Amino acid sequence: MSIEERLKEVERKITVAAERSGRKRGDITLIAVTKTHPAEMMNEAIKNGVTDIGENKPQEVRDKFCDVLPVKWHLIGHLQTNKVKYVIDKVCLIHSVDSVHLMDEIERQAEKHNLVMDILIQVNISGEATKSGVSKDEVEELLVYAGKLNHVRVKGLMTVAPKTDNSVTNILHFDNIRQLFVDIQHKTYDNVSMEYLSMGMSGDYETAIEHGSNMVRIGSAIFGYRDYSLK
Ligand SMILES: *Cc1c(COP(=O)(O)O)cnc(C)c1O
């Protein structure tokens, strides 16, 4: 299948899932994750209506970034503090913030560039040791910390669900983070507004949307399998 055909199928499924949860296609942001794929494939997706591009690594943002393209860039993968400077003036949203240390560096770099960076707090909802992100209990500390910063705004939460055949467990994880998202919405923290709940990837985006996600990060369902050996 071509990227165009795959994208149509993804669009259709997002629309159905949104409607099943009482929303519209327009309420969901689709981020096309182009990691490991060349710029030509990314351009093909953009030609077919993609407006948001997600990259895992700061280096790939640097390599593919082009400010004449009519798209927004998202950094979705783990971010080391020493790499913040490579993406600070390129991305619109950093999804993977999981420490005050990283928030401090984003603040520092954003101030340098005279901009305000939008971030999501990455939550390790399953408690899996291999996953990045903070535990549910550590989220509040980061939200409070954001109140001290002038160049960082928290816009929501992000999570990566475990790869599993047991979709029932992942539904519980999605419902859990969704509840956390809603709980935070009902409180007031400076520089925090819960607008985006970034959850759902190729294997689980329909379920994630049905359980409250409004931002999905989809790679292989649009671009096919990734060959990491090429990198
Ligand atoms: C690679 C990646 C995705 C997309 O994964 P697919 O399963 O190919 O859709 C989404 N989120 C993050 C954080 C990723 O690293």
PDB file of C-alpha atoms and ligand atoms in Angstrom:
ATOM      1  CA  MET A   1       0.000   0.000   0.000  1.00  0.00           C
ATOM      2  CA  SER A   2       1.129   3.553  -0.673  1.00  0.00           C
ATOM      3  CA  ILE A   3       1.545   6.180   2.034  1.00  0.00           C
ATOM      4  CA  GLU A   4      -1.535   7.872   0.584  1.00  0.00           C
ATOM      5  CA  GLU A   5      -3.651   4.730   0.975  1.00  0.00           C
ATOM      6  CA  ARG A   6      -2.350   3.961   4.469  1.00  0.00           C
ATOM      7  CA  LEU A   7      -3.001   7.516   5.554  1.00  0.00           C
ATOM      8  CA  LYS A   8      -6.587   7.328   4.264  1.00  0.00           C
ATOM      9  CA  GLU A   9      -7.150   4.183   6.298  1.00  0.00           C
ATOM     10  CA  VAL A  10      -5.668   5.762   9.435  1.00  0.00           C
ATOM     11  CA  GLU A  11      -7.815   8.868   8.899  1.00  0.00           C
ATOM     12  CA  ARG A  12     -10.923   6.720   8.557  1.00  0.00           C
ATOM     13  CA  LYS A  13     -10.166   4.807  11.746  1.00  0.00           C
ATOM     14  CA  ILE A  14      -9.421   7.991  13.702  1.00  0.00           C
ATOM     15  CA  THR A  15     -12.738   9.443  12.546  1.00  0.00           C
ATOM     16  CA  VAL A  16     -14.668   6.335  13.601  1.00  0.00           C
ATOM     17  CA  ALA A  17     -12.923   6.165  16.991  1.00  0.00           C
ATOM     18  CA  ALA A  18     -13.512   9.883  17.603  1.00  0.00           C
ATOM     19  CA  GLU A  19     -17.190   9.531  16.801  1.00  0.00           C
ATOM     20  CA  ARG A  20     -17.485   6.486  19.026  1.00  0.00           C
ATOM     21  CA  SER A  21     -16.261   8.636  21.898  1.00  0.00           C
ATOM     22  CA  GLY A  22     -18.613  11.488  21.090  1.00  0.00           C
ATOM     23  CA  ARG A  23     -16.083  13.657  19.324  1.00  0.00           C
ATOM     24  CA  LYS A  24     -15.128  14.676  15.802  1.00  0.00           C
ATOM     25  CA  ARG A  25     -12.086  14.008  13.645  1.00  0.00           C
ATOM     26  CA  GLY A  26     -11.094  17.637  14.165  1.00  0.00           C
ATOM     27  CA  ASP A  27     -10.790  17.097  17.909  1.00  0.00           C
ATOM     28  CA  ILE A  28      -7.894  14.684  17.418  1.00  0.00           C
ATOM     29  CA  THR A  29      -4.377  15.657  16.340  1.00  0.00           C
ATOM     30  CA  LEU A  30      -2.600  13.105  14.172  1.00  0.00           C
ATOM     31  CA  ILE A  31       1.174  13.202  14.442  1.00  0.00           C
ATOM     32  CA  ALA A  32       2.902  11.281  11.667  1.00  0.00           C
ATOM     33  CA  VAL A  33       6.026   9.723  13.170  1.00  0.00           C
ATOM     34  CA  THR A  34       8.756   9.714  10.527  1.00  0.00           C
ATOM     35  CA  LYS A  35      11.672   8.380  12.565  1.00  0.00           C
ATOM     36  CA  THR A  36      14.204   6.357  10.550  1.00  0.00           C
ATOM     37  CA  HIS A  37      12.375   7.246   7.318  1.00  0.00           C
ATOM     38  CA  PRO A  38      13.814   9.633   4.744  1.00  0.00           C
ATOM     39  CA  ALA A  39      12.503  13.140   4.135  1.00  0.00           C
ATOM     40  CA  GLU A  40      10.914  12.009   0.852  1.00  0.00           C
ATOM     41  CA  MET A  41       8.480   9.793   2.736  1.00  0.00           C
ATOM     42  CA  MET A  42       7.723  12.598   5.127  1.00  0.00           C
ATOM     43  CA  ASN A  43       7.070  14.920   2.185  1.00  0.00           C
ATOM     44  CA  GLU A  44       4.725  12.370   0.662  1.00  0.00           C
ATOM     45  CA  ALA A  45       2.696  12.345   3.883  1.00  0.00           C
ATOM     46  CA  ILE A  46       2.648  16.144   4.001  1.00  0.00           C
ATOM     47  CA  LYS A  47       1.401  16.206   0.392  1.00  0.00           C
ATOM     48  CA  ASN A  48      -1.446  14.010   1.568  1.00  0.00           C
ATOM     49  CA  GLY A  49      -2.558  16.320   4.321  1.00  0.00           C
ATOM     50  CA  VAL A  50      -0.347  15.557   7.331  1.00  0.00           C
ATOM     51  CA  THR A  51       0.120  18.721   9.429  1.00  0.00           C
ATOM     52  CA  ASP A  52       2.157  17.413  12.358  1.00  0.00           C
ATOM     53  CA  ILE A  53       5.454  15.519  12.261  1.00  0.00           C
ATOM     54  CA  GLY A  54       6.887  13.556  15.174  1.00  0.00           C
ATOM     55  CA  GLU A  55      10.508  12.609  15.616  1.00  0.00           C
ATOM     56  CA  ASN A  56      12.017  10.485  18.307  1.00  0.00           C
ATOM     57  CA  LYS A  57      15.539  11.849  18.223  1.00  0.00           C
ATOM     58  CA  PRO A  58      16.773  15.442  18.303  1.00  0.00           C
ATOM     59  CA  GLN A  59      19.290  14.531  15.603  1.00  0.00           C
ATOM     60  CA  GLU A  60      16.523  13.532  13.182  1.00  0.00           C
ATOM     61  CA  VAL A  61      14.672  16.768  13.845  1.00  0.00           C
ATOM     62  CA  ARG A  62      17.853  18.610  12.956  1.00  0.00           C
ATOM     63  CA  ASP A  63      18.380  16.569   9.799  1.00  0.00           C
ATOM     64  CA  LYS A  64      14.848  16.776   8.439  1.00  0.00           C
ATOM     65  CA  PHE A  65      13.715  20.132   9.757  1.00  0.00           C
ATOM     66  CA  CYS A  66      12.833  22.643   7.128  1.00  0.00           C
ATOM     67  CA  ASP A  67      11.012  25.785   8.120  1.00  0.00           C
ATOM     68  CA  VAL A  68       9.285  26.298   4.780  1.00  0.00           C
ATOM     69  CA  LEU A  69       7.262  23.118   5.266  1.00  0.00           C
ATOM     70  CA  PRO A  70       3.712  23.883   6.452  1.00  0.00           C
ATOM     71  CA  VAL A  71       3.919  21.502   9.424  1.00  0.00           C
ATOM     72  CA  LYS A  72       4.504  21.527  13.148  1.00  0.00           C
ATOM     73  CA  TRP A  73       7.262  19.437  14.668  1.00  0.00           C
ATOM     74  CA  HIS A  74       6.973  17.346  17.800  1.00  0.00           C
ATOM     75  CA  LEU A  75       9.792  15.797  19.791  1.00  0.00           C
ATOM     76  CA  ILE A  76       8.277  12.585  21.131  1.00  0.00           C
ATOM     77  CA  GLY A  77      11.275  10.531  22.247  1.00  0.00           C
ATOM     78  CA  HIS A  78      13.507  10.656  25.285  1.00  0.00           C
ATOM     79  CA  LEU A  79      15.377  13.955  25.446  1.00  0.00           C
ATOM     80  CA  GLN A  80      18.761  14.366  27.095  1.00  0.00           C
ATOM     81  CA  THR A  81      19.378  17.788  28.576  1.00  0.00           C
ATOM     82  CA  ASN A  82      22.426  18.373  26.393  1.00  0.00           C
ATOM     83  CA  LYS A  83      20.281  17.926  23.258  1.00  0.00           C
ATOM     84  CA  VAL A  84      17.591  20.476  24.129  1.00  0.00           C
ATOM     85  CA  LYS A  85      19.510  23.160  22.277  1.00  0.00           C
ATOM     86  CA  TYR A  86      19.132  21.287  18.980  1.00  0.00           C
ATOM     87  CA  VAL A  87      15.349  21.294  19.011  1.00  0.00           C
ATOM     88  CA  ILE A  88      14.314  24.314  21.066  1.00  0.00           C
ATOM     89  CA  ASP A  89      13.727  26.599  18.064  1.00  0.00           C
ATOM     90  CA  LYS A  90      12.278  23.877  15.829  1.00  0.00           C
ATOM     91  CA  VAL A  91       9.595  21.947  17.656  1.00  0.00           C
ATOM     92  CA  CYS A  92       6.198  23.186  18.837  1.00  0.00           C
ATOM     93  CA  LEU A  93       5.791  20.612  21.585  1.00  0.00           C
ATOM     94  CA  ILE A  94       8.140  18.381  23.593  1.00  0.00           C
ATOM     95  CA  HIS A  95       6.182  15.302  24.685  1.00  0.00           C
ATOM     96  CA  SER A  96       8.796  13.556  26.788  1.00  0.00           C
ATOM     97  CA  VAL A  97       9.508  15.754  29.796  1.00  0.00           C
ATOM     98  CA  ASP A  98      10.126  13.661  32.891  1.00  0.00           C
ATOM     99  CA  SER A  99      12.325  15.652  35.281  1.00  0.00           C
ATOM    100  CA  VAL A 100      12.755  19.116  36.779  1.00  0.00           C
ATOM    101  CA  HIS A 101      16.309  18.975  35.518  1.00  0.00           C
ATOM    102  CA  LEU A 102      15.038  18.733  31.930  1.00  0.00           C
ATOM    103  CA  MET A 103      12.478  21.473  32.596  1.00  0.00           C
ATOM    104  CA  ASP A 104      15.271  23.740  33.816  1.00  0.00           C
ATOM    105  CA  GLU A 105      17.278  23.211  30.652  1.00  0.00           C
ATOM    106  CA  ILE A 106      14.239  23.817  28.431  1.00  0.00           C
ATOM    107  CA  GLU A 107      13.603  27.021  30.406  1.00  0.00           C
ATOM    108  CA  ARG A 108      17.214  28.107  29.924  1.00  0.00           C
ATOM    109  CA  GLN A 109      17.273  27.431  26.181  1.00  0.00           C
ATOM    110  CA  ALA A 110      13.802  28.884  25.604  1.00  0.00           C
ATOM    111  CA  GLU A 111      14.804  32.079  27.370  1.00  0.00           C
ATOM    112  CA  LYS A 112      17.904  32.294  25.217  1.00  0.00           C
ATOM    113  CA  HIS A 113      15.731  32.089  22.100  1.00  0.00           C
ATOM    114  CA  ASN A 114      13.128  34.396  23.557  1.00  0.00           C
ATOM    115  CA  LEU A 115      10.307  31.890  23.208  1.00  0.00           C
ATOM    116  CA  VAL A 116       7.936  29.918  25.381  1.00  0.00           C
ATOM    117  CA  MET A 117       8.103  26.147  24.919  1.00  0.00           C
ATOM    118  CA  ASP A 118       5.052  23.955  25.272  1.00  0.00           C
ATOM    119  CA  ILE A 119       5.691  20.610  26.915  1.00  0.00           C
ATOM    120  CA  LEU A 120       3.860  17.474  27.982  1.00  0.00           C
ATOM    121  CA  ILE A 121       4.721  15.467  31.072  1.00  0.00           C
ATOM    122  CA  GLN A 122       5.501  11.882  30.126  1.00  0.00           C
ATOM    123  CA  VAL A 123       3.829   9.499  32.537  1.00  0.00           C
ATOM    124  CA  ASN A 124       4.914   5.894  32.923  1.00  0.00           C
ATOM    125  CA  ILE A 125       1.417   4.671  33.463  1.00  0.00           C
ATOM    126  CA  SER A 126       2.186   0.954  33.548  1.00  0.00           C
ATOM    127  CA  GLY A 127       5.058   1.223  36.001  1.00  0.00           C
ATOM    128  CA  GLU A 128       7.256  -0.817  33.651  1.00  0.00           C
ATOM    129  CA  ALA A 129      10.874  -0.244  34.588  1.00  0.00           C
ATOM    130  CA  THR A 130      11.958  -0.078  30.951  1.00  0.00           C
ATOM    131  CA  LYS A 131       9.652   2.807  30.098  1.00  0.00           C
ATOM    132  CA  SER A 132      10.630   6.438  30.494  1.00  0.00           C
ATOM    133  CA  GLY A 133       8.369   8.892  32.215  1.00  0.00           C
ATOM    134  CA  VAL A 134       7.478   9.739  35.773  1.00  0.00           C
ATOM    135  CA  SER A 135       5.104   7.760  37.926  1.00  0.00           C
ATOM    136  CA  LYS A 136       1.600   9.073  38.481  1.00  0.00           C
ATOM    137  CA  ASP A 137       2.612  10.246  41.957  1.00  0.00           C
ATOM    138  CA  GLU A 138       5.497  12.336  40.643  1.00  0.00           C
ATOM    139  CA  VAL A 139       3.428  14.355  38.169  1.00  0.00           C
ATOM    140  CA  GLU A 140       2.291  16.951  40.683  1.00  0.00           C
ATOM    141  CA  GLU A 141       5.862  17.887  41.594  1.00  0.00           C
ATOM    142  CA  LEU A 142       6.553  18.752  37.948  1.00  0.00           C
ATOM    143  CA  LEU A 143       3.303  20.701  37.610  1.00  0.00           C
ATOM    144  CA  VAL A 144       4.147  22.794  40.661  1.00  0.00           C
ATOM    145  CA  TYR A 145       7.673  23.318  39.386  1.00  0.00           C
ATOM    146  CA  ALA A 146       6.377  24.660  36.055  1.00  0.00           C
ATOM    147  CA  GLY A 147       4.820  27.540  38.002  1.00  0.00           C
ATOM    148  CA  LYS A 148       8.314  28.886  38.701  1.00  0.00           C
ATOM    149  CA  LEU A 149       9.322  28.987  35.049  1.00  0.00           C
ATOM    150  CA  ASN A 150       8.661  31.821  32.619  1.00  0.00           C
ATOM    151  CA  HIS A 151       9.444  30.080  29.343  1.00  0.00           C
ATOM    152  CA  VAL A 152       7.801  26.701  29.798  1.00  0.00           C
ATOM    153  CA  ARG A 153       4.107  25.837  29.702  1.00  0.00           C
ATOM    154  CA  VAL A 154       2.709  22.414  30.480  1.00  0.00           C
ATOM    155  CA  LYS A 155       0.003  21.555  27.956  1.00  0.00           C
ATOM    156  CA  GLY A 156      -0.875  18.033  28.945  1.00  0.00           C
ATOM    157  CA  LEU A 157       0.275  14.481  29.457  1.00  0.00           C
ATOM    158  CA  MET A 158       1.870  11.850  27.265  1.00  0.00           C
ATOM    159  CA  THR A 159       2.242   8.122  27.696  1.00  0.00           C
ATOM    160  CA  VAL A 160       3.521   5.088  25.825  1.00  0.00           C
ATOM    161  CA  ALA A 161       1.459   1.995  26.587  1.00  0.00           C
ATOM    162  CA  PRO A 162       3.274  -1.309  26.924  1.00  0.00           C
ATOM    163  CA  LYS A 163       3.346  -3.534  23.857  1.00  0.00           C
ATOM    164  CA  THR A 164       0.992  -6.307  24.827  1.00  0.00           C
ATOM    165  CA  ASP A 165      -1.531  -8.778  23.555  1.00  0.00           C
ATOM    166  CA  ASN A 166      -3.616  -8.002  26.574  1.00  0.00           C
ATOM    167  CA  SER A 167      -5.499  -4.940  25.399  1.00  0.00           C
ATOM    168  CA  VAL A 168      -7.685  -5.053  28.504  1.00  0.00           C
ATOM    169  CA  THR A 169      -4.705  -4.067  30.660  1.00  0.00           C
ATOM    170  CA  ASN A 170      -3.856  -1.216  28.332  1.00  0.00           C
ATOM    171  CA  ILE A 171      -7.425   0.020  28.484  1.00  0.00           C
ATOM    172  CA  LEU A 172      -6.988   0.256  32.255  1.00  0.00           C
ATOM    173  CA  HIS A 173      -3.762   2.222  31.711  1.00  0.00           C
ATOM    174  CA  PHE A 174      -5.494   4.582  29.272  1.00  0.00           C
ATOM    175  CA  ASP A 175      -8.406   5.111  31.644  1.00  0.00           C
ATOM    176  CA  ASN A 176      -5.985   5.771  34.489  1.00  0.00           C
ATOM    177  CA  ILE A 177      -4.046   8.471  32.705  1.00  0.00           C
ATOM    178  CA  ARG A 178      -7.247   9.961  31.343  1.00  0.00           C
ATOM    179  CA  GLN A 179      -8.522  10.237  34.918  1.00  0.00           C
ATOM    180  CA  LEU A 180      -5.286  11.888  36.006  1.00  0.00           C
ATOM    181  CA  PHE A 181      -5.639  14.338  33.092  1.00  0.00           C
ATOM    182  CA  VAL A 182      -9.190  15.226  34.147  1.00  0.00           C
ATOM    183  CA  ASP A 183      -8.219  15.530  37.824  1.00  0.00           C
ATOM    184  CA  ILE A 184      -5.472  17.999  36.938  1.00  0.00           C
ATOM    185  CA  GLN A 185      -7.903  19.928  34.713  1.00  0.00           C
ATOM    186  CA  HIS A 186     -10.003  20.527  37.795  1.00  0.00           C
ATOM    187  CA  LYS A 187      -7.117  22.020  39.743  1.00  0.00           C
ATOM    188  CA  THR A 188      -5.185  25.229  39.208  1.00  0.00           C
ATOM    189  CA  TYR A 189      -1.457  25.327  38.648  1.00  0.00           C
ATOM    190  CA  ASP A 190       0.453  28.286  37.210  1.00  0.00           C
ATOM    191  CA  ASN A 191       1.625  27.693  33.633  1.00  0.00           C
ATOM    192  CA  VAL A 192      -0.345  24.476  33.349  1.00  0.00           C
ATOM    193  CA  SER A 193      -3.341  23.819  31.119  1.00  0.00           C
ATOM    194  CA  MET A 194      -4.398  20.283  30.340  1.00  0.00           C
ATOM    195  CA  GLU A 195      -5.144  20.488  26.613  1.00  0.00           C
ATOM    196  CA  TYR A 196      -3.402  17.493  25.107  1.00  0.00           C
ATOM    197  CA  LEU A 197      -3.528  13.878  26.084  1.00  0.00           C
ATOM    198  CA  SER A 198      -0.928  12.283  23.824  1.00  0.00           C
ATOM    199  CA  MET A 199      -1.478   8.538  23.760  1.00  0.00           C
ATOM    200  CA  GLY A 200      -1.953   5.946  21.054  1.00  0.00           C
ATOM    201  CA  MET A 201       0.455   4.517  18.486  1.00  0.00           C
ATOM    202  CA  SER A 202      -0.015   2.286  15.428  1.00  0.00           C
ATOM    203  CA  GLY A 203      -1.089  -0.720  17.478  1.00  0.00           C
ATOM    204  CA  ASP A 204      -3.495   0.977  19.832  1.00  0.00           C
ATOM    205  CA  TYR A 205      -4.567   4.391  18.588  1.00  0.00           C
ATOM    206  CA  GLU A 206      -8.247   3.545  18.089  1.00  0.00           C
ATOM    207  CA  THR A 207      -8.510   2.216  21.632  1.00  0.00           C
ATOM    208  CA  ALA A 208      -6.555   5.200  22.974  1.00  0.00           C
ATOM    209  CA  ILE A 209      -8.916   7.649  21.263  1.00  0.00           C
ATOM    210  CA  GLU A 210     -11.951   5.797  22.544  1.00  0.00           C
ATOM    211  CA  HIS A 211     -10.464   6.146  26.023  1.00  0.00           C
ATOM    212  CA  GLY A 212      -9.833   9.878  25.849  1.00  0.00           C
ATOM    213  CA  SER A 213      -6.708  10.545  23.808  1.00  0.00           C
ATOM    214  CA  ASN A 214      -6.792  13.651  21.619  1.00  0.00           C
ATOM    215  CA  MET A 215      -3.310  13.325  20.148  1.00  0.00           C
ATOM    216  CA  VAL A 216      -2.021  10.147  18.494  1.00  0.00           C
ATOM    217  CA  ARG A 217       1.538   9.402  17.354  1.00  0.00           C
ATOM    218  CA  ILE A 218       1.474   7.062  14.390  1.00  0.00           C
ATOM    219  CA  GLY A 219       4.493   5.706  12.549  1.00  0.00           C
ATOM    220  CA  SER A 220       4.383   2.239  11.057  1.00  0.00           C
ATOM    221  CA  ALA A 221       0.673   2.307  10.182  1.00  0.00           C
ATOM    222  CA  ILE A 222       1.487   5.169   7.797  1.00  0.00           C
ATOM    223  CA  PHE A 223       5.064   4.527   6.714  1.00  0.00           C
ATOM    224  CA  GLY A 224       5.434   0.773   7.112  1.00  0.00           C
ATOM    225  CA  TYR A 225       8.081  -1.079   9.059  1.00  0.00           C
ATOM    226  CA  ARG A 226      11.163   0.705  10.281  1.00  0.00           C
ATOM    227  CA  ASP A 227      14.591  -0.645   9.461  1.00  0.00           C
ATOM    228  CA  TYR A 228      16.783   0.513  12.339  1.00  0.00           C
ATOM    229  CA  SER A 229      19.850  -1.099  10.782  1.00  0.00           C
ATOM    230  CA  LEU A 230      19.942   1.711   8.206  1.00  0.00           C
ATOM    231  CA  LYS A 231      20.691   4.250  10.908  1.00  0.00           C
TER     232      LYS A 231
HETATM  233  C1  LIG B   1       8.093   5.361  17.326  1.00  0.00           C
HETATM  234  C2  LIG B   1       7.162   6.040  18.248  1.00  0.00           C
HETATM  235  C3  LIG B   1       5.793   6.127  17.954  1.00  0.00           C
HETATM  236  C4  LIG B   1       5.159   5.529  16.719  1.00  0.00           C
HETATM  237  O1  LIG B   1       5.209   4.142  16.772  1.00  0.00           O
HETATM  238  P1  LIG B   1       4.371   3.206  15.791  1.00  0.00           P
HETATM  239  O2  LIG B   1       4.081   2.002  16.584  1.00  0.00           O
HETATM  240  O3  LIG B   1       5.238   2.940  14.612  1.00  0.00           O
HETATM  241  O4  LIG B   1       3.144   3.945  15.410  1.00  0.00           O
HETATM  242  C5  LIG B   1       4.988   6.806  18.867  1.00  0.00           C
HETATM  243  N1  LIG B   1       5.481   7.343  20.000  1.00  0.00           N
HETATM  244  C6  LIG B   1       6.780   7.275  20.315  1.00  0.00           C
HETATM  245  C7  LIG B   1       7.269   7.883  21.589  1.00  0.00           C
HETATM  246  C8  LIG B   1       7.664   6.614  19.452  1.00  0.00           C
HETATM  247  O5  LIG B   1       8.959   6.549  19.785  1.00  0.00           O
END
